[in-house]
Coordinates of C-alpha atoms in Angstrom, one line a residue:
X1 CA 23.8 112.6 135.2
X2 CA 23.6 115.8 133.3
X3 CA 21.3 118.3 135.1
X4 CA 20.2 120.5 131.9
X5 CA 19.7 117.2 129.8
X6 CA 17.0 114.9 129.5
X7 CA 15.9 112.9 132.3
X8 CA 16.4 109.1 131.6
X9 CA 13.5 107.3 131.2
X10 CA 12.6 104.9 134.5
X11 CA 13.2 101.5 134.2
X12 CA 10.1 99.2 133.7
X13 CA 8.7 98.3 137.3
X14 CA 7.8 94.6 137.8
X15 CA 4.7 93.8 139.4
X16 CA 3.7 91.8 142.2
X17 CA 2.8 88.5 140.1
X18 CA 5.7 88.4 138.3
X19 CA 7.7 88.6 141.6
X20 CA 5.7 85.7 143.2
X21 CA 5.7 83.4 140.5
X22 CA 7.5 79.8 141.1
X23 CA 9.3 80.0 137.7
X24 CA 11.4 82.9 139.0
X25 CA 11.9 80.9 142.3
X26 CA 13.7 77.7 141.2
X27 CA 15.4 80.2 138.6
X28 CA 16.9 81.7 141.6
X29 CA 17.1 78.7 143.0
X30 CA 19.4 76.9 140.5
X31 CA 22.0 79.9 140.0
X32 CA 22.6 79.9 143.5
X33 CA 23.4 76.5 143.8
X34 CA 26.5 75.9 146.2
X35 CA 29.8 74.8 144.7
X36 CA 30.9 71.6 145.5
X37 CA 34.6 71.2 145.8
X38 CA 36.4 68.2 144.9
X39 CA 37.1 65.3 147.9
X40 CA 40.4 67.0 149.3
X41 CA 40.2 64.4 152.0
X42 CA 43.5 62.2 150.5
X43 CA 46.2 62.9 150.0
X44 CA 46.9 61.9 147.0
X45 CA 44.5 63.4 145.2
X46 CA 45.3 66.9 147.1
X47 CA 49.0 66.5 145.9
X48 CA 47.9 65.4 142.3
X49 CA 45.9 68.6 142.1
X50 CA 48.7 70.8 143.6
X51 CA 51.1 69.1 140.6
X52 CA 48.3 69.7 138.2
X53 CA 48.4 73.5 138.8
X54 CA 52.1 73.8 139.1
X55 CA 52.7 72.3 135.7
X56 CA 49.6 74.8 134.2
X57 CA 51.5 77.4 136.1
X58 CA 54.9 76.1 134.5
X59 CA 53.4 76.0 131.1
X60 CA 52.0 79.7 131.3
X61 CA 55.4 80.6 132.0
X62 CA 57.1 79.0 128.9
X63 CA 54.5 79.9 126.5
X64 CA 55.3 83.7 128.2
X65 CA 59.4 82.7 127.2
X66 CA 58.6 80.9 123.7
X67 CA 56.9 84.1 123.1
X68 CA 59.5 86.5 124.3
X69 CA 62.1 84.1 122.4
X70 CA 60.5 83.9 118.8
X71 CA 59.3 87.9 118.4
X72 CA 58.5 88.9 115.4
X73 CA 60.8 86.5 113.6
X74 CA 59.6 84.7 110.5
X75 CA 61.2 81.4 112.0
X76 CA 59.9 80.3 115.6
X77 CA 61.1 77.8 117.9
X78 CA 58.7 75.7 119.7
X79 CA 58.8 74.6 123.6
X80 CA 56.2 72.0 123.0
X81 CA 58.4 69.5 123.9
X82 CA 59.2 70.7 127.9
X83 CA 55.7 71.7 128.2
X84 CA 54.2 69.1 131.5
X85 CA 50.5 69.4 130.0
X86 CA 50.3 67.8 126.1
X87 CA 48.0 69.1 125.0
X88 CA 48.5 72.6 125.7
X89 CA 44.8 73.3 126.4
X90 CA 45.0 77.5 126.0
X91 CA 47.2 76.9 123.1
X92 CA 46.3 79.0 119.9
X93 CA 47.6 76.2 117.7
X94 CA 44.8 73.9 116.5
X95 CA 44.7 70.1 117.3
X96 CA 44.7 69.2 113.5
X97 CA 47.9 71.6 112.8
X98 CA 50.7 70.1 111.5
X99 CA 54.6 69.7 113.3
X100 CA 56.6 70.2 109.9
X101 CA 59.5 68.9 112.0
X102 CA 57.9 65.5 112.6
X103 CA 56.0 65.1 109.5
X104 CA 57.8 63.9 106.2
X105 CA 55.0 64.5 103.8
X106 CA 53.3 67.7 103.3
X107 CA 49.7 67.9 103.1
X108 CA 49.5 71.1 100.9
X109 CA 52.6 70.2 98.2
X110 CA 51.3 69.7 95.0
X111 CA 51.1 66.1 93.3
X112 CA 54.0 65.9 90.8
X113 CA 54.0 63.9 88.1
X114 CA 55.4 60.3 88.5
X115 CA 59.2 60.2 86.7
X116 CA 59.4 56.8 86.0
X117 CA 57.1 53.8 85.5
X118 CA 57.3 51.8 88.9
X119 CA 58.2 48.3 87.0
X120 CA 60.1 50.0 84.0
X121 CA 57.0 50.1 81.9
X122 CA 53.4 51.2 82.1
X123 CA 50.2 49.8 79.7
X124 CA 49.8 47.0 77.8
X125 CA 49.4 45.8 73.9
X126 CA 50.1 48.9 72.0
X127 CA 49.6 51.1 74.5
X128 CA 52.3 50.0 76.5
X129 CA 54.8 52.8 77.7
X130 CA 58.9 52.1 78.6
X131 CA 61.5 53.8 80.5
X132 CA 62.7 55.3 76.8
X133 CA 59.3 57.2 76.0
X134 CA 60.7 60.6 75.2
X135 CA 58.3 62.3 77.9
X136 CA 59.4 60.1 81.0
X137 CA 62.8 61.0 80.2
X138 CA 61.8 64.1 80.0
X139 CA 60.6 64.3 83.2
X140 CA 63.6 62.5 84.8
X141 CA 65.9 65.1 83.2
X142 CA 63.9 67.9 85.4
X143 CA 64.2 65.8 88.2
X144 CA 68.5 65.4 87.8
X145 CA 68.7 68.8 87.5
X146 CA 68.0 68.9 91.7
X147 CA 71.9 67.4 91.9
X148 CA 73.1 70.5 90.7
X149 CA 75.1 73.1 92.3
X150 CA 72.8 75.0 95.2
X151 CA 73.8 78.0 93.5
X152 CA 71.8 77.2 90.2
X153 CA 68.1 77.9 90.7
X154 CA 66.6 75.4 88.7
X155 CA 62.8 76.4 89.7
X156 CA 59.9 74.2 90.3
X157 CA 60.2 72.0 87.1
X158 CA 58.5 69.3 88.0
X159 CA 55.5 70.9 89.3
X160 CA 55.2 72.4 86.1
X161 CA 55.5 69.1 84.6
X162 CA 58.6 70.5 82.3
X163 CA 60.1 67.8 79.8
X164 CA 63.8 68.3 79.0
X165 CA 65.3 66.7 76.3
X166 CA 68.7 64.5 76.2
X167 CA 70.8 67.2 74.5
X168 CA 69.1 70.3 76.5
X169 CA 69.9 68.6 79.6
X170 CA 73.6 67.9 78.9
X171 CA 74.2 71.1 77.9
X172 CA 72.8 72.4 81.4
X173 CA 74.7 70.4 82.8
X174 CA 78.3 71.1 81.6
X175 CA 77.2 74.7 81.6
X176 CA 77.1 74.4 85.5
X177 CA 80.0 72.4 85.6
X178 CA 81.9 74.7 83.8
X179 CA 80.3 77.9 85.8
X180 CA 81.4 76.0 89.2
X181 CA 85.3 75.6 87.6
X182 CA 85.2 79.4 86.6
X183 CA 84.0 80.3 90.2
X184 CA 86.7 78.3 92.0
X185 CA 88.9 80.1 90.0
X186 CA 88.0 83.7 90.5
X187 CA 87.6 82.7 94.2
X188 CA 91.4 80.9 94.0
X189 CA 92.1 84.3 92.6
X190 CA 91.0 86.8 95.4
X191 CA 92.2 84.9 98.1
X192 CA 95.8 84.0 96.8
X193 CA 96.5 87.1 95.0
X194 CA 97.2 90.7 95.1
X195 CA 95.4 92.8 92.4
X196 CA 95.7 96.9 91.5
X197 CA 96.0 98.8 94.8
X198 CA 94.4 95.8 96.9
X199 CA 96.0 92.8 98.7
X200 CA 94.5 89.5 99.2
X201 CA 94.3 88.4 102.8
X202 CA 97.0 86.6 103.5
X203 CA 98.9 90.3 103.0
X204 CA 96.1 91.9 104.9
X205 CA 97.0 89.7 108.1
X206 CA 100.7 90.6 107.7
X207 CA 100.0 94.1 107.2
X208 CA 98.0 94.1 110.5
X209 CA 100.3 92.4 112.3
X210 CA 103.0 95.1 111.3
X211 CA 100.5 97.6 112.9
X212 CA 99.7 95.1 115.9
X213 CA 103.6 94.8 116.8
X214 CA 104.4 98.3 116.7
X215 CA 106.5 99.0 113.7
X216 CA 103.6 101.1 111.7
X217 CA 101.2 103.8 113.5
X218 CA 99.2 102.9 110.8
X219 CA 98.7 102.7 107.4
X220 CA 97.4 105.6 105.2
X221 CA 96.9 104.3 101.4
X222 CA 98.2 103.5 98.3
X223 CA 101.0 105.9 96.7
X224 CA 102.0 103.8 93.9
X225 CA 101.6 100.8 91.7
X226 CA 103.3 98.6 89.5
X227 CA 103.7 95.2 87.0
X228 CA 105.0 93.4 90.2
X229 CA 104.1 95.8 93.5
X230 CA 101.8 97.7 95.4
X231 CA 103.8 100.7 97.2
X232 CA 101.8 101.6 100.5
X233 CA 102.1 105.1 102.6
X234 CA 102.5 104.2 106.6
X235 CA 103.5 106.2 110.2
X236 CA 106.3 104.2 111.1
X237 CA 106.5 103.4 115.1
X238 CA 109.3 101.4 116.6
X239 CA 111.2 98.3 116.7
X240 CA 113.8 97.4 119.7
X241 CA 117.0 96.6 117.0
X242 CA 116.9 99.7 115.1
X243 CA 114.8 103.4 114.8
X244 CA 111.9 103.3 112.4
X245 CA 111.9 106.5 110.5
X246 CA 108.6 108.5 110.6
X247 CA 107.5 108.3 107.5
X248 CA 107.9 104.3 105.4
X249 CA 106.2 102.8 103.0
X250 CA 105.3 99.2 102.5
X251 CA 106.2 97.4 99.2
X252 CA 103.9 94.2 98.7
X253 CA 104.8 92.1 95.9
X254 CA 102.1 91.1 94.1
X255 CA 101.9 87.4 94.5
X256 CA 100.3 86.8 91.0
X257 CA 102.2 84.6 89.0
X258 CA 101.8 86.4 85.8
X259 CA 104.6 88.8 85.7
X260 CA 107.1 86.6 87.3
X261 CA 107.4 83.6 85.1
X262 CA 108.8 85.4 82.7
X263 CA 111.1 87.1 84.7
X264 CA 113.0 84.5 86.2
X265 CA 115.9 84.4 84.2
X266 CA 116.5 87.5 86.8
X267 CA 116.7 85.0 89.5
X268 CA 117.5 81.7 88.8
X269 CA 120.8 82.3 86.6
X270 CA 121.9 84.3 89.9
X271 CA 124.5 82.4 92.2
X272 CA 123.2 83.6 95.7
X273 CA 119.8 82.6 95.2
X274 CA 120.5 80.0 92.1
X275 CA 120.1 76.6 94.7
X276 CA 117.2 78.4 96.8
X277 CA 115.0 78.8 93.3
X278 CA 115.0 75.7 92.2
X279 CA 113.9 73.9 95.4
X280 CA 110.7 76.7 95.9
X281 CA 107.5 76.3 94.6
X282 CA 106.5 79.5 92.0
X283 CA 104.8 81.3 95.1
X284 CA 107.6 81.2 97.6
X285 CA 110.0 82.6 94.9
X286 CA 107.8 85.7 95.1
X287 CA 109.0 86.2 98.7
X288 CA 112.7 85.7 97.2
X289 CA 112.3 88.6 95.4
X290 CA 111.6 90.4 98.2
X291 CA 114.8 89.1 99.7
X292 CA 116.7 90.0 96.6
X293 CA 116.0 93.4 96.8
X294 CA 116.5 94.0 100.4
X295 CA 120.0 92.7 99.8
X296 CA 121.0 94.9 96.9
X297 CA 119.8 97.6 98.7
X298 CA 122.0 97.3 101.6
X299 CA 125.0 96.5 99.2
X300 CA 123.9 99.9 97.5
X301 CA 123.8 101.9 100.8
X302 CA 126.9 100.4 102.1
X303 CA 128.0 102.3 99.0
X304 CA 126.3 105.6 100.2
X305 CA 124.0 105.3 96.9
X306 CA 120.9 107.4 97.0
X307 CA 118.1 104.7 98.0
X308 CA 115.7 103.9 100.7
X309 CA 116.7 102.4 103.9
X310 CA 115.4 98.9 104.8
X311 CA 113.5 98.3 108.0
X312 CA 112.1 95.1 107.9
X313 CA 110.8 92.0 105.4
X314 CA 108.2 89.8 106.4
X315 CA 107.7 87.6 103.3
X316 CA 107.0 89.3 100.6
X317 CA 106.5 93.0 101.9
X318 CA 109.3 95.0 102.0
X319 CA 109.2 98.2 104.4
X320 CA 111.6 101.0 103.8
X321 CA 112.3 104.3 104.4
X322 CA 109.9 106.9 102.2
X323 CA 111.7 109.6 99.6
X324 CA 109.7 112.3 100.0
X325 CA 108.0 114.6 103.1
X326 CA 104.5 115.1 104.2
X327 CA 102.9 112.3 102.6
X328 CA 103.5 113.5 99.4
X329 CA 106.3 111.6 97.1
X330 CA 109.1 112.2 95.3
X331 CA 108.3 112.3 91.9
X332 CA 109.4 110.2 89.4
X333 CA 112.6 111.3 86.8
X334 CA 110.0 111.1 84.2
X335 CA 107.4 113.4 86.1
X336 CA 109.7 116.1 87.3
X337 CA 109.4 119.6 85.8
X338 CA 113.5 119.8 85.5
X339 CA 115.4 122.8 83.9
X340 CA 118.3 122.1 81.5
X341 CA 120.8 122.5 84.1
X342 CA 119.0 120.3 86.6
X343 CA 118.4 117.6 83.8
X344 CA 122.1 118.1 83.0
X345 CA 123.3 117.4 87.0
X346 CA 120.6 114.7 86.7
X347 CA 122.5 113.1 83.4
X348 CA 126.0 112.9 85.3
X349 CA 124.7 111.6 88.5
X350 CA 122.8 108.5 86.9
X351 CA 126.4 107.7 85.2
X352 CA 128.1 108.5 88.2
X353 CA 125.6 105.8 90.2
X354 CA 125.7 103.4 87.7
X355 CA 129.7 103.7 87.7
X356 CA 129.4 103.3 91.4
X357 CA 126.9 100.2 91.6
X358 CA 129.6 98.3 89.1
X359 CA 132.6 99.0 91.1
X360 CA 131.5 99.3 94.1
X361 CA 127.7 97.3 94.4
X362 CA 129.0 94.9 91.8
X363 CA 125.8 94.8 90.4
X364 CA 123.9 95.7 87.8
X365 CA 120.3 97.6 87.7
X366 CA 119.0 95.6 85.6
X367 CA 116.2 97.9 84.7
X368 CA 117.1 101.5 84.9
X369 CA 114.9 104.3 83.0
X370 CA 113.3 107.0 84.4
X371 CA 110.4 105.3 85.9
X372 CA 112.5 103.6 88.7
X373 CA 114.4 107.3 89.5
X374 CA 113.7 109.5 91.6
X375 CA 114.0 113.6 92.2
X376 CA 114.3 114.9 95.3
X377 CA 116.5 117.5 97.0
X378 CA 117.9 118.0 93.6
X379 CA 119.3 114.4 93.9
X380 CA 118.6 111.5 92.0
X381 CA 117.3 108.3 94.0
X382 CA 117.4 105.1 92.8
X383 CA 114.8 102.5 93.2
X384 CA 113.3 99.5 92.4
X385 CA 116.4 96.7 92.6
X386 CA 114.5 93.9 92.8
X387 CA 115.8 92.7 89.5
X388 CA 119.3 94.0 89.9
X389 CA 122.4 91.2 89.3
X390 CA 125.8 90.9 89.2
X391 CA 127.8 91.3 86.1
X392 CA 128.5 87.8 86.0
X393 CA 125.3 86.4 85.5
X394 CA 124.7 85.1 81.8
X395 CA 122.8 88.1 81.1
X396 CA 124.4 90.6 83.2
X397 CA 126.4 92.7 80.6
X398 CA 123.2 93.0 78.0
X399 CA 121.0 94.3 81.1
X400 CA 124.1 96.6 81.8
X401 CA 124.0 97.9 77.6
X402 CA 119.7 98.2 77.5
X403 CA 120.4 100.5 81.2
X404 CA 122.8 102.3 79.3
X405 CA 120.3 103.1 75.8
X406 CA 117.8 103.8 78.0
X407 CA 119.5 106.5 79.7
X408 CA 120.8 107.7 76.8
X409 CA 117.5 107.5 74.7
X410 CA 115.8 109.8 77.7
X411 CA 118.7 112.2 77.8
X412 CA 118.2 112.7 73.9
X413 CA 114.6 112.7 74.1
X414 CA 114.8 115.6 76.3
X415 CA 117.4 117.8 74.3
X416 CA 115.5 117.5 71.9
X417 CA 112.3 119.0 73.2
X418 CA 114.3 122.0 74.7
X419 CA 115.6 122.5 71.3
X420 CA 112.0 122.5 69.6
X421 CA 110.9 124.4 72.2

């Protein structure tokens, strides 16, 4: 009470009638009426009241779990079904909703319109209606167009009572057809093929798998790519037959078919792997190139050529030793910033290496030019042998005269600029 407020006005007093009166006294009376309890004398009934207040008990508990369960998630999950009271009488749901679960039909979907006549016609006399009216197959071309792919959103067609024609529905139709051929294709795509510095994964297992067993710290990023490979940067680690340098890069040939088929005439007119390439599917060949060059290039260092060292092949990635230091690569014959006397040494090495992979390799590059040479240490490297052959195969002397132009043709071109310069 607050002493400088108001004082609160006293309550009405009652007077002595109104106390006395009998209406008040059986008022009185009535409320305070003594319970009566239920007969607890069998037990029976004592043990069906005890079950009745264990299953309320139980049921409070799993509406406290359904609860805890469903959150705030659009789509619940009912425990109606182990509830021991049905109904559930402090249930929020009403008696009159509806279990979607149990119930085929639902109340509050609209009435679509009937596709076909039940008996193939409708009316009589000249009113009569078939299966051919243009409007009922209208409305049963809306209806097909449910069999479509789940990926075409067709909409609510029939509840807007929409009428396709003949020639509008076929069209739809081979339109998805053909969108559902185009998107197996582009999904046959990414997962059997490797596109510009990315691999498909297949490669991306057998690249992990390097990492997992040791032989690569890890794997940094793409230094290179080309018409048939992807040339990776990677830490090298260890291996129990040999030393894995520090520094390796992974070449992944790409295993699109595009650039290969018409490039076999490097392959199958060779003798080593002439029986192997006709017994392979087009996709495993891709792994013999792989092979191929990890061969030539052990013929080639057995010849103490200037070329990376192999470490291992797994399929169709080739890991070798990198040209270059600190991450950063060689660069290309065609990218190096070479004085005339350096591009003179350069000039007599590549005809001393090509001397040298005749007599001694016996093989022939196959594709020399200045985008598969290297320049480092003042040396030139040669990469890239995938395609390299022996000067017996049909074709081996005309790859050995186009290396020869080309190495002329970029020995002229730069003279040339010196000069003009």
């Amino acid at each position: 009470m607050d002493p400088w407020g108001s004082a609160a006005p006293a309550p009405p007093t009652c007077s002595l009638s109104d106390v006395m009166s009998e209406e008040l006294a059986r008022q009185l009376e009535e409320e305070n009426q003594p319970y009566e309890y239920p007969d607890t004398t069998s037990d029976l009934m004592l043990a069906q009241m005890l079950q009745m207040q264990f299953d309320r008990e139980f049921d409070d508990q799993l509406r406290r779990e359904e609860k805890k369960f469903n959150g705030d998630s659009k789509v619940s999950i009912s425990f109606e079904n182990y509830r021991k009271v049905h109904p559930y009488e402090d249930s929020d749901s009403s008696e009159d909703e509806v279990d979607w679960q149990d119930t085929r039909h639902d109340p509050y979907r609209a009435e679509k319109p009937q596709t076909n006549p039940r008996r193939g016609f409708t009316g009589k006399g000249k009113n009569i209606t078939t299966k051919h009216d243009e409007v009922m197959c209208g409305r049963k071309n809306t209806a097909r167009m449910d069999n479509f792919a789940p990926e075409v959103h067709v909409g609510d067609g029939l509840g807007m009572d929409l009428k396709l024609s003949n020639q509008v529905f076929n069209s739809l139709k081979q339109h998805c057809y053909s969108e559902q051929r185009r998107s197996a294709k582009l999904h046959e795509k990414k997962e059997h093929s490797t596109a510009e510095q990315a691999v498909d994964p297949r490669t991306r297992l057998l690249m992990y798998k390097l990492v997992n067993a040791g032989v690569l710290e890890n794997i940094n990023g793409c230094i290179s790519t080309g018409k048939e490979s992807v040339v990776f940067h990677a830490d090298g680690g260890s291996l129990e037959e040999q030393p894995v340098p520090d520094e390796v890069v992974l070449k992944v040939f790409k295993t699109t078919l595009n650039e290969f088929k018409n490039r076999d005439r490097y392959i199958k007119d060779d003798y080593r792997f002439r029986e192997r390439f006709s017994k392979l599917n087009p996709r495993k060949v891709i792994r013999l190139w792989a092979e191929k060059e990890m061969h030539n290039l052990a013929r080639m260092k057995k010849a103490e050529i200037p070329c990376p060292d192999v470490v291992l092949l797994r399929k169709h990635i080739l890991v070798m030793s990198f040209i270059g230091k600190d991450h950063v690569p060689a660069p290309k014959l065609k990218d190096a910033e070479l004085s005339a006397e350096d591009m003179k040494n350069a000039y007599y090495q590549v005809l001393h290496l090509m001397q040298q992979m005749f007599q001694e390799c016996n093989l022939v590059h196959a594709d020399l030019s200045e985008y598969n040479m290297l320049w480092h240490h003042r040396k030139v490297w040669l990469i890239d042998v995938s395609q390299s052959v022996e000067p017996t195969h049909p074709h081996g002397l005309e790859f050995l005269f186009r290396d020869c132009r080309n190495v002329a043709t970029v020995t002229t071109g730069f003279l040339l600029g010196n000069v003009a310069s």
